[in-house]
Amino acid sequence: MRWASPFKLHEAGILGMNCRNVDFIGRYNLRRFYPLVDDKLKTKLLAEEYGVATPALISVVRTQHEISHVEERLMQLEKFAMKPSRGSGGKGILVITGRRDEFFVKSSGVEMSLEDIKRHLTNTLAGLYSLRGNPDVAIIEDLIEFDDTFEGYSYEGVPDIRIIVFRGYPVMAMLRLATHKSDGKANLHQGAVGVGLDIATGRSLKAVQFAIPIEQHPDTGKRLIDMHIPDWKEMLLLASRCYEMSNLGYIGTDIVLDKSRGAQLLELNARPGLSIQVANGRGLLPRLRHIEKIRKPHRTAEARVAYAMETFSADGL
Amino acid sequence: MVSRVPFYTTIAILILLGISLAVTRHIQLGIPFWPGEQKQAWLIEARVDFVSSNQPVLASLNLPQNPPGFTLINELAASPGYGFAIIENDGHRRGEWSKNLANGQQTLYYKVQLIPDTERSILTDNERPIARTVLWSESESIAAMDILRQAESKASSPESLTRELLRLLRNPEPGQNTALLLTNHSVSSALDKLLNQSGVPTRVSVGLYLEDARRRQGLTPMIEVFTNDRWIVFDPQTGHQGLPDNLLLWQRGGDSLLDVVGGQNSRVSFSMIEQTLPSIELAQSQFAGQGLSWLGVHTLPIEEQSMFKLLFLLPLGAMVVVFMRIIIGLKTSGTFMPILIALAFLQTSLGLGLISFISIVAMGLVIRTWLSRLNLLLVSRIATLVVLVVFLVSLLSLVGYQLGFSTGMTITFFPMIIIAWTIERMSILWEEEGPKQVFVQGGGSLLVAVLAYLVMQLPVLGHLTFNFPELNFVILALIMLMGQYTGYKLSELRRFRAMLEQK
């Protein structure tokens, strides 16, 4: 079968891009709230305001001349993450995991001099990594030290959990693991592994790479079936709270699990991708329509998460 | 659910408005729906010759006035040194040439362009003409009475009377009475007098038989008989009743055909030629300033018109892009960049356009990799690219010219800024997502551009969008309709096919 029949796809409840854009993003995401999400700095400040856990902000570089001021600050830091505020697709994220004399060591083990870091900052400010090449701002924040549970599950890069939140209800989740092929990036179309997660339990349902089911991580050989995400409910709560925070009805939340600080919100996405369906092996549409029909939405994140965990089990909807 | 009624109402109104306006204008103004539609037209030239000897001249020629069966679309008088005016008087049109002092052989021309128009063949008249009193010489009077009595006994109507009289007058072995009448009269004037004597109003007209590429033709006298509120034409030479398709009634009743004051030996002759003209041109000249013609862009100067010709193609290109992205799901680099490339292709030609576009972008990418090492700020980097693209294009044009391709110059039609941005975007794509994505998106853009070009270069569509700009409402409605499409894209049928297979 080279092409799927559109009727069968619809029967399977698979959400297409046009439907997502018109029926969900267009209807539930008001344009004026987009900047809060598209700008990581704004998201971060907002998250701090709403008490949503997020990696602590160390410093912000807004203009070219501030780069020289930030030098001293950087020299004192052992490890940090540096990212463009309006970067897209994980571009321009620099992760420094340690120091070796004068040099900064990237997560891949490559050494960078202070000059290299300053050039990276210049590029970020010029908009090299931002959407449409607009001038940008660089954020320097605390490095996430990911939980031991994920040891060996990710090749370079941080394993993060993408949860789709619709009207405050977590509807579908997946764990994204970088691979050698994806070059440390967590995008499924670039070759990252997607592990579908059961909303009710946080257990893995299936794992795919390039839409093909796999059982082991292609680089580390770790078994991907029977995974269990710790602090699952806490993670869903964090995702659910992002609804009040962002005012957006249909969002993708990217969450990481820190060894000492627990679940942390990395970023929000107002146009979350559709490949989560492939990782879960099921369509989003039935769940979204179910949430759409709820007349009186639950007020608190706790109630919504409880409802979602009850309703969206692996055997349920 | 939000009500979709207002939306679909708008769509329906847009489509109806577009189509009904187009149809109205087609009917009212005769603008053809199909390009290259041709209509037959006649170009007739009347030539007036006379000799003048150092005196003021006034020549007056009767001109056709709403000739039945034809529509006059254009007329022109070309005679050096003469003033020309068209004077309308008492339902007749006369062209008047005047000159203060003329000497020797004089030639005046009047040209008229006519198209056959079958809807205008009815010969009605508002005024009810009255039969004239007729004067005969004494012997003729008796003969006429005799012929009339003979004809009237067999006739029941003015038409049959005319036919009967014609039969008698045109008899190869004329009787005594007919022979007597025809010694001093032509058939037509004898017929004219006889009919009036019998109380049937008539008039003598002159017509021109139209035959392709004839020169020096004369006019044929015709008798028009008034009966049942309409004029019926008889050809006294042939006895034929009714107006032949190829007969142009040049003058109907009235005064002389040609008067020349201040000249001798005047005569008029006609030449004619059959032309086929594009209907579109006819429609333009025929209906200028009428009805809904102000809606067309033909009233604008030619230069603006050609700009509009391109402009009105843009909605089509936009529709192709919308279709390819929403329904097919093709990735392009830059949403509407493909249209701009397609517009450039329209100016260059497809093959050449593709080759030059790809080579410029490829060269640009090579230069861009070198630029990225310089660590320039974004704006200055793009500006550098713009300048370099200008150089590249000039270089290609020069090389093309030296190699003998004069078409090399047309590369300059490419939008430089767009090319610079394309190079920049492709280069970033290359660095971040690898060459595969560059080929996917670049190829997608080119494919959409080529498709948009193929659609926009269709003569039918170019003709329709330019002559019926209101049809763009329909395109607008289609684009809006596609914006509401929530079904799967074609590409998603492949993307998600694995999910169904696993089930």
Short mmCIF file of C-alpha atoms in Angstrom, two decimals, chain B residues 208-502:
data_model
loop_
_atom_site.label_atom_id
_atom_site.label_comp_id
_atom_site.label_asym_id
_atom_site.label_seq_id
_atom_site.Cartn_x
_atom_site.Cartn_y
_atom_site.Cartn_z
CA LEU B 208 -23.06 47.75 -53.30
CA TYR B 209 -22.58 44.02 -53.86
CA LEU B 210 -19.73 42.94 -51.61
CA GLU B 211 -17.24 40.60 -53.19
CA ASP B 212 -13.76 40.08 -51.89
CA ALA B 213 -10.96 42.10 -53.49
CA ARG B 214 -13.05 43.92 -56.10
CA ARG B 215 -11.95 47.28 -57.39
CA ARG B 216 -13.70 50.05 -59.22
CA GLN B 217 -17.18 48.75 -58.53
CA GLY B 218 -20.28 50.76 -59.17
CA LEU B 219 -23.47 50.93 -57.19
CA THR B 220 -26.58 48.97 -58.14
CA PRO B 221 -29.96 50.70 -58.04
CA MET B 222 -32.52 48.94 -55.89
CA ILE B 223 -36.22 49.55 -55.40
CA GLU B 224 -37.57 49.52 -51.91
CA VAL B 225 -41.29 48.96 -51.62
CA PHE B 226 -43.11 49.94 -48.45
CA THR B 227 -45.69 47.45 -47.30
CA ASN B 228 -46.92 46.26 -43.92
CA ASP B 229 -44.83 48.90 -42.13
CA ARG B 230 -41.58 47.75 -43.60
CA TRP B 231 -39.40 48.21 -46.62
CA ILE B 232 -38.91 45.33 -49.01
CA VAL B 233 -35.96 45.44 -51.33
CA PHE B 234 -36.19 44.39 -55.00
CA ASP B 235 -33.34 44.18 -57.39
CA PRO B 236 -34.76 45.46 -60.68
CA GLN B 237 -31.93 43.84 -62.65
CA THR B 238 -32.50 40.33 -61.41
CA GLY B 239 -36.04 40.61 -60.14
CA HIS B 240 -34.80 39.17 -56.84
CA GLN B 241 -36.87 40.01 -53.78
CA GLY B 242 -35.36 40.68 -50.36
CA LEU B 243 -32.03 41.92 -49.19
CA PRO B 244 -29.12 39.72 -50.29
CA ASP B 245 -26.56 38.99 -47.54
CA ASN B 246 -23.77 40.54 -49.50
CA LEU B 247 -25.58 43.73 -50.43
CA LEU B 248 -24.71 46.89 -48.61
CA LEU B 249 -27.37 49.60 -49.02
CA TRP B 250 -25.15 52.61 -49.40
CA GLN B 251 -27.87 55.15 -49.83
CA ARG B 252 -31.58 54.81 -49.21
CA GLY B 253 -33.81 57.23 -51.04
CA GLY B 254 -32.94 60.87 -50.77
CA ASP B 255 -30.78 63.09 -52.90
CA SER B 256 -27.95 62.43 -55.21
CA LEU B 257 -25.09 60.16 -54.28
CA LEU B 258 -22.39 62.65 -55.11
CA ASP B 259 -22.41 66.44 -55.54
CA VAL B 260 -19.29 68.25 -56.52
CA VAL B 261 -19.32 72.04 -56.63
CA GLY B 262 -16.28 73.43 -58.45
CA GLY B 263 -15.30 70.28 -60.30
CA GLN B 264 -16.10 68.47 -63.51
CA ASN B 265 -16.18 64.83 -64.60
CA SER B 266 -16.86 63.71 -61.08
CA ARG B 267 -17.39 60.06 -60.46
CA VAL B 268 -17.34 57.68 -57.53
CA SER B 269 -16.10 54.11 -57.50
CA PHE B 270 -15.76 51.51 -54.80
CA SER B 271 -13.13 48.96 -53.85
CA MET B 272 -13.57 46.43 -51.12
CA ILE B 273 -11.71 43.76 -49.27
CA GLU B 274 -12.85 41.10 -46.88
CA GLN B 275 -10.94 41.02 -43.62
CA THR B 276 -10.92 38.73 -40.65
CA LEU B 277 -10.45 40.68 -37.47
CA PRO B 278 -10.03 39.33 -33.95
CA SER B 279 -13.41 39.66 -32.26
CA ILE B 280 -11.73 41.20 -29.27
CA GLU B 281 -10.57 44.19 -31.30
CA LEU B 282 -13.99 44.57 -32.85
CA ALA B 283 -15.61 44.46 -29.45
CA GLN B 284 -13.27 47.13 -28.22
CA SER B 285 -13.83 49.56 -31.05
CA GLN B 286 -17.50 48.78 -31.41
CA PHE B 287 -18.61 49.19 -27.84
CA ALA B 288 -16.14 51.71 -26.46
CA GLY B 289 -17.84 53.75 -23.79
CA GLN B 290 -20.98 51.65 -23.73
CA GLY B 291 -22.62 49.80 -20.87
CA LEU B 292 -20.19 47.98 -18.65
CA SER B 293 -17.18 48.72 -20.82
CA TRP B 294 -15.76 50.99 -18.12
CA LEU B 295 -15.12 47.85 -16.09
CA GLY B 296 -12.53 46.63 -18.55
CA VAL B 297 -8.96 47.77 -18.47
CA HIS B 298 -9.06 48.62 -22.19
CA THR B 299 -9.74 52.22 -21.38
CA LEU B 300 -6.26 52.52 -19.89
CA PRO B 301 -3.16 53.45 -21.88
CA ILE B 302 -1.41 50.50 -23.52
CA GLU B 303 1.53 50.64 -21.11
CA GLU B 304 -0.71 50.25 -18.06
CA GLN B 305 -2.69 47.58 -19.85
CA SER B 306 0.34 45.35 -20.26
CA MET B 307 1.09 45.80 -16.59
CA PHE B 308 -2.44 44.74 -15.74
CA LYS B 309 -2.06 41.75 -18.00
CA LEU B 310 0.63 40.46 -15.64
CA LEU B 311 -1.13 41.69 -12.53
CA PHE B 312 -4.33 39.83 -13.28
CA LEU B 313 -2.34 36.62 -13.66
CA LEU B 314 -1.14 36.81 -10.06
CA PRO B 315 -4.39 35.47 -8.53
CA LEU B 316 -4.07 32.40 -10.74
CA GLY B 317 -0.51 31.83 -9.57
CA ALA B 318 -1.58 32.35 -5.98
CA MET B 319 -4.32 29.77 -6.45
CA VAL B 320 -1.80 27.24 -7.77
CA VAL B 321 0.42 27.83 -4.74
CA VAL B 322 -2.52 27.48 -2.33
CA PHE B 323 -3.60 24.29 -4.05
CA MET B 324 -0.14 22.76 -4.04
CA ARG B 325 0.44 23.57 -0.40
CA ILE B 326 -2.96 22.86 1.12
CA ILE B 327 -4.29 20.03 -0.98
CA ILE B 328 -1.09 18.40 -2.20
CA GLY B 329 1.11 19.35 0.73
CA LEU B 330 4.24 20.25 -1.21
CA LYS B 331 6.97 22.06 0.71
CA THR B 332 8.21 25.27 -0.84
CA SER B 333 10.84 27.66 0.37
CA GLY B 334 9.09 30.96 0.91
CA THR B 335 5.33 30.95 0.51
CA PHE B 336 4.87 32.97 -2.65
CA MET B 337 8.38 32.93 -4.01
CA PRO B 338 7.23 30.41 -6.67
CA ILE B 339 4.81 32.95 -8.17
CA LEU B 340 7.55 35.53 -8.55
CA ILE B 341 9.76 32.96 -10.24
CA ALA B 342 6.85 31.94 -12.47
CA LEU B 343 6.30 35.58 -13.46
CA ALA B 344 9.97 35.79 -14.37
CA PHE B 345 9.58 32.60 -16.44
CA LEU B 346 6.74 34.30 -18.31
CA GLN B 347 9.19 36.94 -19.46
CA THR B 348 12.12 34.68 -20.24
CA SER B 349 10.63 31.37 -21.45
CA LEU B 350 10.63 28.22 -19.39
CA GLY B 351 13.79 26.39 -20.40
CA LEU B 352 16.04 29.40 -20.33
CA GLY B 353 14.44 30.68 -17.15
CA LEU B 354 14.98 27.38 -15.35
CA ILE B 355 18.60 27.08 -16.45
CA SER B 356 19.49 30.63 -15.49
CA PHE B 357 17.58 30.50 -12.20
CA ILE B 358 19.22 27.26 -11.09
CA SER B 359 22.68 28.40 -12.13
CA ILE B 360 22.36 31.74 -10.35
CA VAL B 361 21.12 30.11 -7.15
CA ALA B 362 23.83 27.45 -7.33
CA MET B 363 26.56 30.04 -7.79
CA GLY B 364 24.98 32.11 -5.05
CA LEU B 365 25.09 29.16 -2.67
CA VAL B 366 28.80 28.69 -3.31
CA ILE B 367 29.45 32.35 -2.61
CA ARG B 368 27.20 32.25 0.44
CA THR B 369 29.28 29.48 2.07
CA TRP B 370 32.27 31.72 1.74
CA LEU B 371 30.28 34.65 3.15
CA SER B 372 29.24 32.68 6.21
CA ARG B 373 32.89 32.46 7.22
CA LEU B 374 33.11 36.24 7.31
CA ASN B 375 30.66 36.33 10.22
CA LEU B 376 28.62 39.27 8.88
CA LEU B 377 25.48 40.60 10.46
CA LEU B 378 22.32 39.38 8.80
CA VAL B 379 21.17 42.53 6.99
CA SER B 380 24.59 43.24 5.61
CA ARG B 381 24.92 39.59 4.56
CA ILE B 382 21.69 39.72 2.59
CA ALA B 383 22.67 43.07 1.07
CA THR B 384 26.01 41.58 0.04
CA LEU B 385 24.12 38.74 -1.59
CA VAL B 386 21.86 41.18 -3.45
CA VAL B 387 24.88 42.98 -4.88
CA LEU B 388 26.55 39.71 -5.79
CA VAL B 389 23.39 38.46 -7.46
CA VAL B 390 23.30 41.63 -9.56
CA PHE B 391 26.89 40.94 -10.61
CA LEU B 392 26.09 37.31 -11.36
CA VAL B 393 23.12 38.22 -13.48
CA SER B 394 25.08 40.82 -15.42
CA LEU B 395 27.87 38.31 -15.91
CA LEU B 396 25.49 35.66 -17.19
CA SER B 397 23.89 38.18 -19.54
CA LEU B 398 27.28 39.23 -20.89
CA VAL B 399 28.43 35.66 -21.38
CA GLY B 400 25.13 34.81 -23.02
CA TYR B 401 25.47 37.79 -25.33
CA GLN B 402 29.03 36.91 -26.28
CA LEU B 403 27.95 33.35 -27.01
CA GLY B 404 25.28 34.72 -29.28
CA PHE B 405 22.23 34.22 -27.09
CA SER B 406 20.51 37.54 -27.23
CA THR B 407 18.07 36.04 -24.75
CA GLY B 408 20.77 36.28 -22.10
CA MET B 409 19.47 39.73 -21.34
CA THR B 410 16.11 38.47 -20.18
CA ILE B 411 17.63 37.05 -17.00
CA THR B 412 17.38 40.56 -15.64
CA PHE B 413 13.67 39.96 -15.26
CA PHE B 414 14.33 37.83 -12.20
CA PRO B 415 13.55 39.60 -8.97
CA MET B 416 17.04 40.09 -7.54
CA ILE B 417 15.98 40.54 -3.94
CA ILE B 418 13.91 37.38 -4.05
CA ILE B 419 16.83 35.44 -5.46
CA ALA B 420 19.12 36.79 -2.75
CA TRP B 421 16.65 35.70 -0.06
CA THR B 422 16.23 32.32 -1.68
CA ILE B 423 19.98 31.80 -1.61
CA GLU B 424 20.16 32.86 2.02
CA ARG B 425 17.32 30.56 3.05
CA MET B 426 18.65 27.61 1.07
CA SER B 427 22.08 28.07 2.57
CA ILE B 428 20.72 28.09 6.13
CA LEU B 429 18.60 25.07 5.27
CA TRP B 430 21.71 23.32 3.97
CA GLU B 431 23.63 23.97 7.16
CA GLU B 432 20.82 23.01 9.49
CA GLU B 433 18.88 20.28 7.79
CA GLY B 434 21.33 19.02 5.25
CA PRO B 435 21.35 19.04 1.45
CA LYS B 436 18.35 16.73 1.25
CA GLN B 437 15.97 19.37 2.57
CA VAL B 438 17.48 21.93 0.20
CA PHE B 439 16.59 19.71 -2.74
CA VAL B 440 13.16 18.87 -1.32
CA GLN B 441 12.19 22.48 -0.70
CA GLY B 442 14.06 23.96 -3.63
CA GLY B 443 12.62 21.31 -5.92
CA GLY B 444 9.16 21.89 -4.44
CA SER B 445 9.42 25.62 -5.08
CA LEU B 446 10.59 25.08 -8.63
CA LEU B 447 7.86 22.52 -9.29
CA VAL B 448 5.19 24.91 -8.02
CA ALA B 449 6.79 27.73 -10.02
CA VAL B 450 6.75 25.64 -13.19
CA LEU B 451 3.13 24.61 -12.60
CA ALA B 452 2.13 28.21 -11.91
CA TYR B 453 3.96 29.21 -15.08
CA LEU B 454 2.20 26.51 -17.11
CA VAL B 455 -1.17 27.70 -15.84
CA MET B 456 -0.43 31.39 -16.27
CA GLN B 457 0.91 31.03 -19.80
CA LEU B 458 -2.28 29.31 -21.03
CA PRO B 459 -3.64 31.74 -23.64
CA VAL B 460 -7.23 31.03 -22.60
CA LEU B 461 -6.62 31.91 -18.97
CA GLY B 462 -4.54 34.96 -19.82
CA HIS B 463 -7.29 36.12 -22.12
CA LEU B 464 -10.03 35.49 -19.57
CA THR B 465 -8.32 37.14 -16.63
CA PHE B 466 -7.35 40.17 -18.66
CA ASN B 467 -10.64 40.73 -20.48
CA PHE B 468 -12.87 39.60 -17.66
CA PRO B 469 -11.05 40.80 -14.54
CA GLU B 470 -14.24 40.07 -12.59
CA LEU B 471 -13.48 36.35 -12.99
CA ASN B 472 -10.82 36.92 -10.36
CA PHE B 473 -13.70 36.95 -7.87
CA VAL B 474 -14.19 33.30 -8.71
CA ILE B 475 -10.50 32.62 -8.13
CA LEU B 476 -10.73 34.51 -4.86
CA ALA B 477 -13.69 32.39 -3.81
CA LEU B 478 -11.81 29.19 -4.69
CA ILE B 479 -8.78 30.32 -2.70
CA MET B 480 -10.97 31.13 0.30
CA LEU B 481 -12.73 27.81 -0.07
CA MET B 482 -9.42 25.97 0.01
CA GLY B 483 -8.56 27.93 3.15
CA GLN B 484 -11.42 26.09 4.86
CA TYR B 485 -10.33 22.65 3.71
CA THR B 486 -9.78 20.47 6.76
CA GLY B 487 -9.23 17.17 4.96
CA TYR B 488 -5.93 15.42 4.57
CA LYS B 489 -3.21 16.61 2.29
CA LEU B 490 -2.07 14.23 -0.40
CA SER B 491 1.34 14.04 1.26
CA GLU B 492 -0.27 13.01 4.55
CA LEU B 493 -1.77 9.98 2.89
CA ARG B 494 1.81 8.79 2.55
CA ARG B 495 3.05 10.17 5.83
CA PHE B 496 0.49 8.33 7.94
CA ARG B 497 0.19 5.21 5.83
CA ALA B 498 2.49 3.29 8.19
CA MET B 499 0.01 3.83 11.02
CA LEU B 500 -2.71 1.99 9.17
CA GLU B 501 -0.38 -0.81 8.10
CA GLN B 502 0.60 -1.52 11.68
#
